[in-house]
Coordinates of C-alpha atoms and ligand atoms in Angstrom, one line a residue:
M1 CA -89.6 -66.0 60.4
R2 CA -90.0 -69.0 62.5
L3 CA -93.2 -69.4 64.5
T4 CA -93.0 -71.5 67.6
L5 CA -96.7 -72.2 68.2
R6 CA -96.6 -75.9 68.9
L7 CA -100.2 -76.5 68.3
T8 CA -100.2 -80.2 68.0
S9 CA -98.3 -80.7 71.2
V10 CA -100.4 -77.9 72.8
L11 CA -103.6 -79.7 71.9
A12 CA -102.3 -83.0 73.0
A13 CA -101.0 -81.5 76.2
A14 CA -104.3 -79.7 76.7
V15 CA -106.3 -82.9 76.3
F16 CA -104.0 -84.8 78.5
S17 CA -104.0 -82.1 81.1
L18 CA -107.8 -82.1 81.1
T19 CA -107.8 -85.6 82.3
A20 CA -104.8 -85.3 84.5
T21 CA -105.3 -82.0 86.1
R22 CA -109.0 -81.3 86.0
T23 CA -109.4 -82.2 89.6
H24 CA -106.6 -79.9 90.6
A25 CA -108.1 -77.1 88.4
Q26 CA -111.5 -77.6 90.0
Q27 CA -110.1 -77.6 93.5
A28 CA -108.3 -74.4 92.8
Q29 CA -111.4 -72.9 91.2
Q30 CA -109.2 -72.2 88.2
P31 CA -110.6 -73.4 84.9
F32 CA -108.1 -74.8 82.4
I33 CA -107.9 -72.4 79.4
L34 CA -107.4 -74.0 76.0
N35 CA -105.0 -71.5 74.6
N36 CA -102.0 -71.3 72.4
E37 CA -100.0 -69.9 75.3
F38 CA -100.2 -73.1 77.3
P39 CA -100.5 -73.2 80.2
T40 CA -102.4 -70.1 80.9
Q41 CA -104.7 -70.2 83.9
G42 CA -106.7 -67.5 85.7
D43 CA -107.6 -65.5 82.6
A44 CA -111.2 -64.6 81.7
F45 CA -112.8 -67.2 79.4
Y46 CA -115.6 -67.5 76.9
E47 CA -119.1 -68.2 78.2
F48 CA -121.2 -70.3 75.9
K49 CA -124.6 -68.6 75.4
W50 CA -126.5 -71.9 75.5
P51 CA -125.6 -75.4 76.8
V52 CA -124.2 -77.7 74.2
K53 CA -126.0 -81.0 74.3
K54 CA -126.9 -81.9 70.8
V55 CA -124.2 -81.8 68.1
A56 CA -124.4 -82.4 64.3
I57 CA -121.3 -83.7 62.5
I58 CA -120.9 -83.1 58.8
G59 CA -119.1 -85.9 57.1
A60 CA -118.3 -89.6 57.8
G61 CA -114.7 -89.6 56.9
A62 CA -112.0 -90.4 59.4
G63 CA -112.6 -87.0 61.1
G64 CA -116.4 -87.3 61.4
L65 CA -116.3 -90.9 62.5
I66 CA -113.8 -90.3 65.2
S67 CA -115.7 -87.1 66.3
Y68 CA -118.9 -89.2 66.5
R69 CA -117.2 -91.7 68.8
T70 CA -115.6 -89.2 71.0
L71 CA -118.6 -86.9 71.4
S72 CA -121.1 -89.6 71.9
Q73 CA -118.9 -91.3 74.5
A74 CA -118.6 -87.9 76.3
G75 CA -122.4 -87.9 76.6
Y76 CA -123.5 -85.6 73.8
E77 CA -126.5 -86.5 71.6
V78 CA -124.8 -86.8 68.2
L79 CA -126.2 -86.7 64.6
L80 CA -124.0 -87.7 61.7
Y81 CA -124.7 -86.6 58.1
E82 CA -122.8 -88.0 55.0
R83 CA -123.7 -87.4 51.4
D84 CA -122.0 -90.6 50.3
H85 CA -123.6 -94.0 50.7
H86 CA -120.6 -95.3 52.6
P87 CA -118.4 -94.2 55.5
G88 CA -114.7 -93.5 54.9
G89 CA -114.7 -90.2 53.1
N90 CA -111.6 -89.7 51.0
W91 CA -110.8 -93.4 51.4
H92 CA -114.0 -94.7 49.9
Y93 CA -112.6 -95.6 46.5
T94 CA -114.8 -96.4 43.5
E95 CA -114.0 -95.9 39.8
E96 CA -116.8 -93.4 39.5
T97 CA -115.6 -90.0 38.7
P98 CA -116.9 -86.7 40.1
P99 CA -118.0 -84.1 37.5
D100 CA -115.0 -82.5 35.8
A101 CA -113.5 -79.4 37.4
P102 CA -114.9 -76.2 36.2
I103 CA -112.4 -74.0 34.3
P104 CA -112.0 -71.2 35.4
N105 CA -112.5 -71.8 39.1
L106 CA -116.0 -71.2 40.6
D107 CA -116.5 -68.9 43.5
P108 CA -115.3 -70.8 46.6
A109 CA -118.8 -70.5 48.1
I110 CA -120.2 -72.9 45.5
A111 CA -117.0 -74.6 44.4
D112 CA -117.8 -77.9 46.1
F113 CA -121.5 -78.0 45.2
V114 CA -124.4 -75.7 44.6
P115 CA -126.8 -76.1 47.5
S116 CA -130.1 -77.7 46.6
L117 CA -132.8 -76.2 48.8
P118 CA -136.5 -77.1 49.0
P119 CA -139.0 -74.9 47.2
K120 CA -139.5 -71.6 49.1
G121 CA -142.3 -71.5 51.6
I122 CA -143.0 -75.3 51.5
T123 CA -143.7 -77.2 54.7
L124 CA -140.9 -79.5 55.7
P125 CA -140.3 -82.4 55.6
F126 CA -140.9 -82.3 51.8
E127 CA -140.5 -85.2 49.6
E128 CA -140.3 -85.4 45.8
V129 CA -140.2 -88.4 43.5
Y130 CA -139.2 -87.8 39.9
D131 CA -137.5 -89.3 36.9
L132 CA -134.1 -88.4 35.6
E133 CA -132.5 -89.2 32.2
D134 CA -129.1 -89.8 33.8
V135 CA -129.6 -91.0 37.4
G136 CA -125.9 -92.0 37.6
R137 CA -124.6 -88.5 36.8
E138 CA -126.9 -86.9 39.4
K139 CA -126.0 -89.3 42.0
R140 CA -122.3 -88.7 41.3
A141 CA -122.8 -85.0 41.5
F142 CA -124.6 -85.4 44.8
R143 CA -122.2 -87.8 46.6
A144 CA -119.0 -86.5 45.0
P145 CA -116.8 -89.6 44.4
K146 CA -113.6 -89.2 46.3
P147 CA -110.3 -87.9 44.7
I148 CA -108.1 -91.0 45.1
W149 CA -107.0 -93.3 42.3
R150 CA -106.6 -97.0 41.6
G151 CA -103.6 -98.4 43.4
L152 CA -103.1 -95.5 45.7
R153 CA -101.1 -96.3 48.8
S154 CA -100.8 -94.2 51.9
N155 CA -97.8 -91.9 52.1
A156 CA -98.0 -91.9 55.9
P157 CA -96.7 -94.7 58.1
K158 CA -99.5 -96.8 59.5
V159 CA -98.8 -95.9 63.1
I160 CA -99.9 -92.4 62.6
Q161 CA -102.8 -93.4 60.4
Q162 CA -104.4 -95.4 63.1
I163 CA -107.3 -95.0 65.5
R164 CA -106.8 -95.7 69.1
E165 CA -109.0 -98.8 69.6
L166 CA -108.1 -100.4 66.3
P167 CA -104.3 -101.0 66.0
W168 CA -103.1 -102.2 62.6
P169 CA -101.5 -105.7 62.6
E170 CA -97.8 -105.4 63.3
D171 CA -96.7 -107.4 60.3
L172 CA -98.5 -105.2 57.8
S173 CA -96.3 -103.0 55.7
W174 CA -96.4 -99.4 56.7
D175 CA -97.6 -98.0 53.4
I176 CA -101.2 -99.3 53.7
S177 CA -103.3 -99.3 50.5
A178 CA -106.4 -97.1 50.0
I179 CA -108.5 -100.3 49.9
Q180 CA -107.2 -101.4 53.3
L181 CA -107.8 -97.9 54.7
Q182 CA -111.3 -98.0 53.3
G183 CA -112.0 -101.4 55.0
Y184 CA -110.4 -100.1 58.2
L185 CA -112.7 -97.1 58.4
R186 CA -115.7 -99.2 57.5
A187 CA -114.7 -101.6 60.3
F188 CA -114.3 -98.7 62.7
A189 CA -117.8 -97.4 61.7
S190 CA -119.3 -100.9 62.2
Y191 CA -117.6 -101.3 65.6
H192 CA -119.4 -98.1 66.7
G193 CA -122.7 -99.0 65.0
I194 CA -122.6 -96.1 62.6
N195 CA -122.0 -97.9 59.3
A196 CA -124.4 -97.4 56.4
N197 CA -126.2 -100.7 57.2
D198 CA -126.5 -100.2 60.9
E199 CA -129.8 -98.4 60.7
N200 CA -128.7 -96.1 63.4
P201 CA -131.4 -93.5 63.8
N202 CA -128.8 -90.8 64.4
V203 CA -126.8 -91.5 61.3
F204 CA -127.8 -90.4 57.8
Y205 CA -126.1 -91.5 54.7
N206 CA -127.1 -90.3 51.2
T207 CA -127.8 -87.0 53.0
R208 CA -126.1 -83.7 52.3
V209 CA -126.1 -80.7 54.6
E210 CA -127.3 -77.9 52.3
L211 CA -127.5 -75.0 54.7
V212 CA -126.5 -74.2 58.3
E213 CA -128.1 -71.1 59.7
K214 CA -128.5 -69.5 63.1
R215 CA -131.5 -70.7 65.0
Y216 CA -133.5 -68.2 67.0
D217 CA -135.5 -69.0 70.1
T218 CA -139.2 -68.5 69.3
N219 CA -139.9 -66.9 72.7
T220 CA -137.0 -64.7 73.3
G221 CA -135.8 -64.1 69.7
E222 CA -132.3 -64.8 70.8
H223 CA -129.7 -66.8 68.8
R224 CA -129.8 -70.3 70.3
G225 CA -127.9 -72.9 68.2
W226 CA -128.1 -73.9 64.6
R227 CA -130.6 -75.1 62.1
L228 CA -129.5 -77.5 59.4
T229 CA -131.3 -77.9 56.1
L230 CA -130.8 -81.5 54.9
K231 CA -131.4 -83.3 51.7
E232 CA -131.5 -87.0 51.2
F233 CA -131.1 -88.2 47.6
K234 CA -131.8 -91.8 46.7
Q235 CA -132.4 -93.8 43.6
I236 CA -135.6 -95.8 43.9
G237 CA -136.0 -97.1 40.3
S238 CA -134.0 -97.4 37.1
K239 CA -134.8 -93.8 36.3
S240 CA -136.5 -92.5 39.3
V241 CA -135.1 -90.8 42.4
K242 CA -136.5 -89.6 45.7
A243 CA -135.4 -86.3 47.2
R244 CA -136.4 -85.4 50.8
W245 CA -135.6 -82.2 52.6
W246 CA -136.0 -81.6 56.3
T247 CA -134.4 -79.5 59.0
E248 CA -132.8 -80.3 62.3
D249 CA -131.9 -78.0 65.2
V250 CA -128.7 -78.6 67.1
D251 CA -126.6 -76.7 69.7
A252 CA -123.2 -77.1 67.9
V253 CA -121.8 -78.2 64.6
V254 CA -118.7 -80.1 63.8
I255 CA -117.5 -79.6 60.2
A256 CA -115.6 -82.7 59.1
S257 CA -116.4 -82.3 55.5
G258 CA -112.8 -82.7 54.3
R259 CA -110.5 -80.4 52.4
Y260 CA -110.2 -82.1 49.1
N261 CA -113.7 -81.3 47.7
A262 CA -113.3 -78.1 45.6
P263 CA -110.6 -78.5 42.8
N264 CA -108.3 -75.6 42.2
V265 CA -107.3 -74.9 38.6
P266 CA -104.8 -72.1 38.1
G267 CA -105.9 -69.1 36.0
I268 CA -103.2 -69.6 33.4
P269 CA -104.0 -67.4 30.4
G270 CA -105.6 -69.3 27.5
L271 CA -106.4 -72.4 29.6
D272 CA -110.2 -71.8 29.7
E273 CA -110.2 -71.1 26.0
W274 CA -108.2 -74.3 25.4
N275 CA -110.6 -76.3 27.6
A276 CA -113.7 -74.9 25.8
K277 CA -112.2 -75.6 22.4
F278 CA -111.1 -79.1 23.1
P279 CA -113.6 -80.5 25.6
G280 CA -112.3 -83.4 27.6
S281 CA -108.7 -82.6 27.0
V282 CA -108.2 -80.9 30.4
T283 CA -108.9 -82.5 33.6
H284 CA -108.1 -82.2 37.3
S285 CA -106.3 -84.8 39.4
R286 CA -109.5 -85.1 41.4
V287 CA -111.0 -86.9 38.4
Y288 CA -108.0 -89.1 37.6
K289 CA -108.7 -92.7 38.4
T290 CA -106.9 -95.2 36.1
P291 CA -104.0 -94.9 33.6
E292 CA -105.5 -96.8 30.6
E293 CA -107.2 -93.7 29.1
Y294 CA -103.8 -92.1 28.6
E295 CA -102.5 -94.9 26.4
N296 CA -100.4 -93.5 23.5
K297 CA -101.3 -89.9 24.6
T298 CA -98.9 -87.1 25.1
V299 CA -99.7 -85.7 28.4
L300 CA -98.8 -82.5 30.2
I301 CA -99.3 -82.6 34.0
I302 CA -99.4 -79.2 35.7
G303 CA -98.0 -79.3 39.3
A304 CA -95.3 -81.5 40.7
A305 CA -96.5 -82.0 44.3
T306 CA -97.8 -85.3 45.7
S307 CA -100.6 -86.0 43.1
G308 CA -98.8 -84.7 40.0
A309 CA -95.6 -86.5 40.8
E310 CA -97.4 -89.8 41.6
I311 CA -99.8 -89.7 38.6
S312 CA -96.9 -89.0 36.2
G313 CA -95.3 -92.2 37.4
I314 CA -98.5 -94.2 37.0
I315 CA -99.4 -93.1 33.5
N316 CA -95.9 -93.1 32.2
P317 CA -95.8 -96.8 31.1
Y318 CA -99.1 -96.2 29.1
A319 CA -98.5 -92.7 27.7
K320 CA -96.5 -91.8 24.6
K321 CA -94.8 -89.0 26.5
V322 CA -95.3 -87.3 29.8
Y323 CA -94.3 -83.7 30.7
L324 CA -94.4 -82.5 34.2
S325 CA -94.6 -78.7 34.8
N326 CA -92.8 -77.9 38.0
R327 CA -93.1 -74.3 39.2
G328 CA -90.5 -74.9 41.9
H329 CA -91.3 -74.2 45.5
H330 CA -89.5 -71.3 46.9
D331 CA -92.1 -70.2 49.3
P332 CA -90.5 -69.0 52.5
H333 CA -93.6 -70.1 54.5
Y334 CA -93.1 -73.7 53.6
Q335 CA -90.5 -75.9 55.2
Y336 CA -91.7 -79.2 53.7
P337 CA -89.1 -81.0 51.7
W338 CA -91.1 -80.7 48.4
D339 CA -88.5 -82.6 46.4
I340 CA -89.5 -85.7 48.2
F341 CA -92.4 -86.0 45.8
L342 CA -90.1 -86.0 42.9
T343 CA -88.8 -89.5 43.9
Y344 CA -92.0 -90.8 42.4
V345 CA -91.1 -89.4 39.1
P346 CA -89.5 -91.9 36.6
D347 CA -86.4 -90.7 34.7
N348 CA -88.2 -90.5 31.3
V349 CA -90.8 -88.1 32.5
T350 CA -89.7 -84.7 31.1
F351 CA -89.7 -81.7 33.5
V352 CA -90.8 -78.4 32.0
P353 CA -90.9 -75.0 33.6
E354 CA -94.0 -73.1 34.8
I355 CA -96.5 -72.4 32.1
K356 CA -96.9 -68.8 31.0
A357 CA -99.8 -69.3 28.5
F358 CA -101.9 -71.7 26.5
H359 CA -102.3 -70.7 22.8
P360 CA -105.1 -72.9 21.4
A361 CA -105.1 -73.5 17.6
N362 CA -107.2 -75.8 15.4
S363 CA -106.5 -78.9 17.4
A364 CA -105.0 -79.6 20.8
K365 CA -102.0 -81.2 19.1
E366 CA -101.2 -78.1 17.0
S367 CA -101.7 -75.7 19.9
I368 CA -98.8 -74.1 21.6
I369 CA -97.9 -74.1 25.3
E370 CA -95.6 -71.3 26.3
F371 CA -93.3 -71.5 29.3
V372 CA -92.1 -68.7 31.5
N373 CA -88.5 -69.3 30.3
G374 CA -89.6 -68.5 26.7
T375 CA -89.6 -72.1 25.3
K376 CA -92.7 -73.5 23.6
L377 CA -94.2 -77.0 23.3
T378 CA -96.7 -78.5 20.9
G379 CA -98.2 -82.0 20.4
I380 CA -100.1 -82.3 23.7
D381 CA -103.2 -84.4 23.7
R382 CA -104.2 -84.2 27.4
V383 CA -103.6 -81.9 30.3
I384 CA -104.0 -82.9 33.9
S385 CA -104.1 -80.1 36.4
S386 CA -102.7 -81.5 39.7
T387 CA -103.0 -78.1 41.3
G388 CA -104.7 -78.8 44.6
Y389 CA -107.9 -77.8 46.3
R390 CA -109.7 -74.9 47.8
Y391 CA -111.7 -74.6 51.0
S392 CA -115.4 -74.5 50.2
F393 CA -118.4 -74.7 52.6
P394 CA -121.5 -74.2 50.4
F395 CA -123.7 -74.8 53.4
F396 CA -122.3 -71.6 55.0
P397 CA -122.8 -68.9 52.3
Q398 CA -123.0 -66.3 55.1
Y399 CA -119.4 -66.9 56.1
H400 CA -117.9 -66.8 52.7
D401 CA -116.7 -63.4 51.4
T402 CA -114.8 -63.6 48.1
S403 CA -114.5 -59.9 47.9
L404 CA -112.1 -59.7 50.9
G405 CA -109.1 -61.4 49.2
D406 CA -106.1 -61.1 51.4
N407 CA -107.4 -58.4 53.6
E408 CA -107.3 -59.3 57.3
T409 CA -110.5 -57.7 58.4
A410 CA -114.0 -57.3 57.1
S411 CA -115.3 -53.8 57.7
E412 CA -118.6 -54.9 59.2
G413 CA -120.5 -58.0 60.3
P414 CA -118.9 -61.2 61.3
Q415 CA -115.4 -62.0 60.1
P416 CA -115.7 -64.6 57.3
L417 CA -114.3 -68.1 57.3
V418 CA -113.4 -68.3 53.7
T419 CA -112.4 -65.6 51.2
D420 CA -110.3 -66.7 48.2
G421 CA -110.5 -70.4 49.2
S422 CA -106.8 -70.7 50.0
H423 CA -107.3 -70.9 53.7
I424 CA -109.9 -70.8 56.5
R425 CA -109.5 -67.7 58.8
S426 CA -111.1 -66.6 62.0
L427 CA -110.4 -69.9 63.9
H428 CA -109.0 -70.3 67.4
L429 CA -106.4 -73.1 67.4
D430 CA -107.5 -73.9 63.9
L431 CA -110.5 -75.5 65.6
V432 CA -113.3 -73.2 66.6
Y433 CA -114.8 -70.2 64.8
I434 CA -114.0 -67.2 67.0
E435 CA -117.2 -65.5 66.1
E436 CA -119.3 -68.6 67.0
P437 CA -117.4 -71.1 69.1
T438 CA -120.2 -73.7 68.7
I439 CA -119.0 -74.1 65.2
A440 CA -115.9 -76.3 64.9
F441 CA -113.7 -77.6 62.1
I442 CA -111.9 -81.0 62.2
N443 CA -108.9 -81.9 60.0
M444 CA -108.6 -78.7 58.0
N445 CA -104.9 -78.4 58.4
L446 CA -102.3 -79.3 55.9
G447 CA -99.2 -81.3 56.7
I448 CA -100.6 -83.3 59.7
Q449 CA -102.0 -86.8 59.7
S450 CA -105.7 -86.6 60.1
F451 CA -106.5 -89.8 62.0
T452 CA -104.3 -89.1 65.0
Y453 CA -105.0 -85.4 64.9
S454 CA -108.8 -85.6 64.8
E455 CA -108.6 -87.7 68.0
Y456 CA -107.1 -84.7 69.8
Q457 CA -109.3 -82.2 68.2
A458 CA -112.5 -84.1 69.0
A459 CA -111.4 -84.7 72.6
A460 CA -110.7 -81.0 73.0
L461 CA -114.1 -80.1 71.6
A462 CA -115.9 -82.6 73.9
S463 CA -114.3 -80.9 76.9
V464 CA -114.7 -77.3 75.8
W465 CA -118.4 -77.6 75.0
K466 CA -119.0 -79.2 78.4
G467 CA -117.2 -76.4 80.1
Q468 CA -114.5 -78.8 81.4
A469 CA -111.9 -76.9 79.4
K470 CA -112.2 -73.2 78.5
I471 CA -111.4 -71.1 75.6
P472 CA -110.4 -67.5 76.1
T473 CA -112.8 -64.6 75.6
Q474 CA -113.5 -63.6 72.0
E475 CA -111.4 -60.5 72.5
R476 CA -108.5 -62.6 73.6
M477 CA -108.9 -65.1 70.8
W478 CA -108.8 -62.3 68.3
E479 CA -105.7 -60.9 69.9
L480 CA -104.0 -64.2 69.7
F481 CA -105.2 -64.6 66.1
E482 CA -103.8 -61.1 65.2
K483 CA -100.5 -61.9 66.9
R484 CA -100.2 -65.1 65.0
L485 CA -101.0 -63.4 61.7
E486 CA -98.4 -60.8 62.3
E487 CA -95.8 -63.4 63.0
F488 CA -96.9 -65.3 59.9
G489 CA -96.1 -62.3 57.8
G490 CA -99.2 -60.1 58.0
A491 CA -101.3 -61.6 55.2
F492 CA -102.9 -65.0 54.7
D493 CA -101.9 -67.5 52.2
K494 CA -102.4 -71.2 51.6
H495 CA -99.9 -72.1 54.3
W496 CA -101.9 -70.4 57.0
L497 CA -103.3 -73.8 58.1
Y498 CA -100.0 -75.7 57.6
L499 CA -99.1 -77.7 60.7
G500 CA -96.0 -79.7 60.5
T501 CA -95.6 -83.0 62.3
D502 CA -93.0 -81.3 64.5
G503 CA -95.7 -78.9 65.6
T504 CA -94.5 -75.9 63.8
Q505 CA -96.9 -73.6 62.0
G506 CA -95.3 -71.7 59.2
V507 CA -91.5 -71.3 59.1
Ligands
LIG1 C1 -105.1 -88.1 46.6 C2 -105.1 -88.0 48.1 C3 -104.2 -88.8 48.8 C4 -104.1 -88.7 50.2 N1 -103.2 -89.5 50.8 C5 -103.2 -89.5 52.2 C6 -102.3 -90.3 52.9 O1 -101.5 -91.1 52.3 N2 -102.3 -90.3 54.2 C7 -103.1 -89.4 54.9 O2 -103.1 -89.4 56.2 N3 -103.9 -88.6 54.3 C8 -104.0 -88.6 52.9 N4 -104.9 -87.8 52.3 C9 -105.7 -86.9 53.1 C10 -107.1 -87.5 53.5 O3 -108.0 -86.6 53.0 C11 -107.1 -87.8 55.0 O4 -106.4 -88.9 55.3 C12 -108.5 -88.1 55.5 O5 -109.3 -88.8 54.6 C13 -109.2 -86.9 55.9 O6 -110.4 -87.3 56.6 P1 -111.6 -86.3 56.8 O7 -112.6 -87.1 57.6 O8 -111.1 -85.0 57.4 O9 -112.1 -85.9 55.4 P2 -112.8 -86.8 54.2 O10 -112.1 -88.1 54.3 O11 -112.6 -86.0 53.0 O12 -114.3 -86.9 54.6 C14 -115.2 -85.9 54.5 C15 -116.6 -86.4 54.3 O13 -117.5 -85.4 54.4 C16 -118.5 -85.6 53.4 N5 -119.2 -84.3 53.1 C17 -118.6 -83.2 52.6 N6 -119.6 -82.2 52.5 C18 -120.7 -82.7 53.0 C19 -122.0 -82.1 53.2 N7 -122.3 -80.9 52.9 N8 -123.0 -83.0 53.7 C20 -122.7 -84.3 54.0 N9 -121.5 -84.8 53.9 C21 -120.5 -84.0 53.4 C22 -117.8 -86.1 52.2 O14 -118.6 -86.8 51.3 C23 -116.7 -87.0 52.9 O15 -117.2 -88.3 53.0 C24 -105.0 -87.8 50.9 C25 -105.9 -87.1 50.2 C26 -105.9 -87.1 48.8 C27 -106.9 -86.3 48.1
LIG2 C1 -101.2 -97.7 21.1 O1 -100.1 -97.9 20.2 C2 -99.8 -99.2 20.0 C3 -98.6 -99.3 19.0 O2 -98.8 -98.5 17.9 C4 -101.0 -100.0 19.4 O3 -100.8 -101.3 19.2 C5 -102.2 -99.8 20.3 O4 -103.4 -100.3 19.8 C6 -102.4 -98.3 20.7 N1 -103.5 -98.2 21.7 C7 -104.5 -97.4 21.6 C8 -105.5 -97.4 22.8 O5 -104.6 -96.6 20.7
LIG3 C1 -90.3 -94.9 30.5 O1 -89.5 -96.0 30.8 C2 -90.2 -97.1 31.3 C3 -89.2 -98.1 31.8 O2 -88.3 -98.4 30.8 C4 -91.2 -97.7 30.3 O3 -91.9 -98.7 30.8 C5 -92.1 -96.6 29.9 O4 -92.9 -97.0 28.8 C6 -91.4 -95.3 29.4 N1 -92.3 -94.3 29.2 C7 -92.3 -93.4 28.3 C8 -93.5 -92.4 28.2 O5 -91.4 -93.4 27.4
LIG4 C1 -86.5 -73.7 29.3 O1 -86.8 -74.9 30.0 C2 -86.7 -76.1 29.2 C3 -87.2 -77.2 30.1 O2 -86.5 -77.3 31.3 C4 -85.2 -76.2 28.8 O3 -85.1 -77.4 28.0 C5 -84.8 -75.0 28.0 O4 -83.5 -75.1 27.7 C6 -85.1 -73.7 28.8 N1 -84.9 -72.6 27.9 C7 -84.2 -71.5 28.3 C8 -84.2 -70.4 27.3 O5 -83.8 -71.4 29.4
LIG5 C1 -109.0 -53.7 54.2 O1 -110.2 -53.4 54.9 C2 -110.1 -52.2 55.6 C3 -111.4 -52.1 56.4 O2 -112.5 -52.2 55.6 C4 -110.0 -51.1 54.6 O3 -109.8 -49.9 55.4 C5 -108.7 -51.3 53.8 O4 -108.6 -50.3 52.9 C6 -108.7 -52.7 53.2 N1 -107.5 -52.9 52.5 C7 -107.4 -53.5 51.3 C8 -106.0 -53.7 50.8 O5 -108.4 -53.7 50.6

């Protein structure tokens, strides 16, 4: 079924219309309603329970940096937190690798990281200095080196991977390199005084948001904004580190923490046993950096989407043989031309069907891989799982509910944001949490270019939180949500947040 919610164009039109028709709306005493039935005016709208003045942003990737610029220019007091020591998020390339992907998958609530909270009952801020055997490993676990690899070039034309005030040079080829994107985002951060060396008192690098909880007014006991528990983690000597925890109270939170943090490894029978028996032989594309380590190896790559297809081509001249397991994409929800990725795959990479089971024997080489069509394969040295990511917000344990699975509705309490990790639910326009519209998400969609898109999302938030644009009542937002879910097919899956560049959601 084809859905015709043209969300990108709606957001764009909404933001445009805010500037263009606000005067008209004000004159007519008719607030503009940010809705997916644009334009809808005259409806009842959501009333924020407290004024939004102070906003925290989680993440200094493209989305967080753009949000910082937009919200601070709109007059909000903005605080920015980034666990890495640099801005740029996904585009901050180093050859350091994150810890290997757990096999089997962890619960999505802790799949990105396990929150590190200060000792219970301690007065904050609390600071601890201690020695570590392997400082590098702990630092990597904290900052989570980003999942791109050496030589990566953008697969999006530069015009849609551009920030308004910083046009790319015209003569630059359109497939910009990761290194150029990294420099670009650093330049953008510097331009706005929010780079790591700007000593901006509102910007915190090496700082992870560990927990976001409701903050209650001490006099009235009412829910009024959010309390963040923050941890700064820094190396101060060859073996010694300093950890510092503190809290910060804000009126609203922008979650721009990225969607490529928690690796997904499929639960193929025997894979966890194989991994336990032959440590280091199975890895996730998140950890893949350079091809040299695959020299003379026979490699099986699971998953032939963007990463798997590209990695197969890069390691191919080094490896002895490369197999690429392609499940095929017959998903009716997906209209993306998947085969486009396969153009990266050289002729001498061997396609194999979906894997049915791993049968570990005495060594990886002797072990058997069984495919769904009944054929078997041996002689594999290394397996790379290029099988995507899951949504994981460890600072929000209260809004994760793994038990719910595909069920649309939790029986009591607030509707969760994340269940099995394949999607985020309970959002209005994929942007604000219907239960708590002072919580917003930036860039969580698939299929849309995040630089341009976050400009619109941040502009929409700046207007909504000021009351210049309105969102519908919670009841109406749920109605719209249910309607969209019904049109989508009645159950969530990983394409729930798919947003094509033509503005379509779903197929
Ligand atoms: C292999 C690969 C290739 C890609 N290629 C392209 C491409 O060619 N073109 C394209 O447009 N997009 C591409 N993308 C998508 C890319 O993620 C986006 O372009 C863009 O980087 C998203 O920006 P973001 O700010 O939303 O998230 P990110 O860039 O992921 O930034 C999120 C930031 O939040 C920080 N963070 C997370 N949790 C916390 C916390 N609890 N506390 C503090 N900080 C936190 C992270 O450290 C990170 O710096 C690719 C992604 C991958 C994985
Ligand atoms: C790979 O094989 C070639 C040819 O046998 C050999 O020269 C080379 O040293 C091998 N490389 C590694 C890393 O084993
Ligand atoms: C595939 O072919 C290319 C080009 O001839 C060659 O460089 C590469 O080594 C081959 N790879 C394998 C795994 O045979
Ligand atoms: C199974 O798939 C492999 C790889 O595509 C192919 O070579 C083989 O012929 C197939 N076997 C059967 C029984 O279809
Ligand atoms: C979904 O949740 C509702 C409400 O708790 C419950 O009645 C229903 O049985 C659940 N369905 C499934 C498939 O779990």
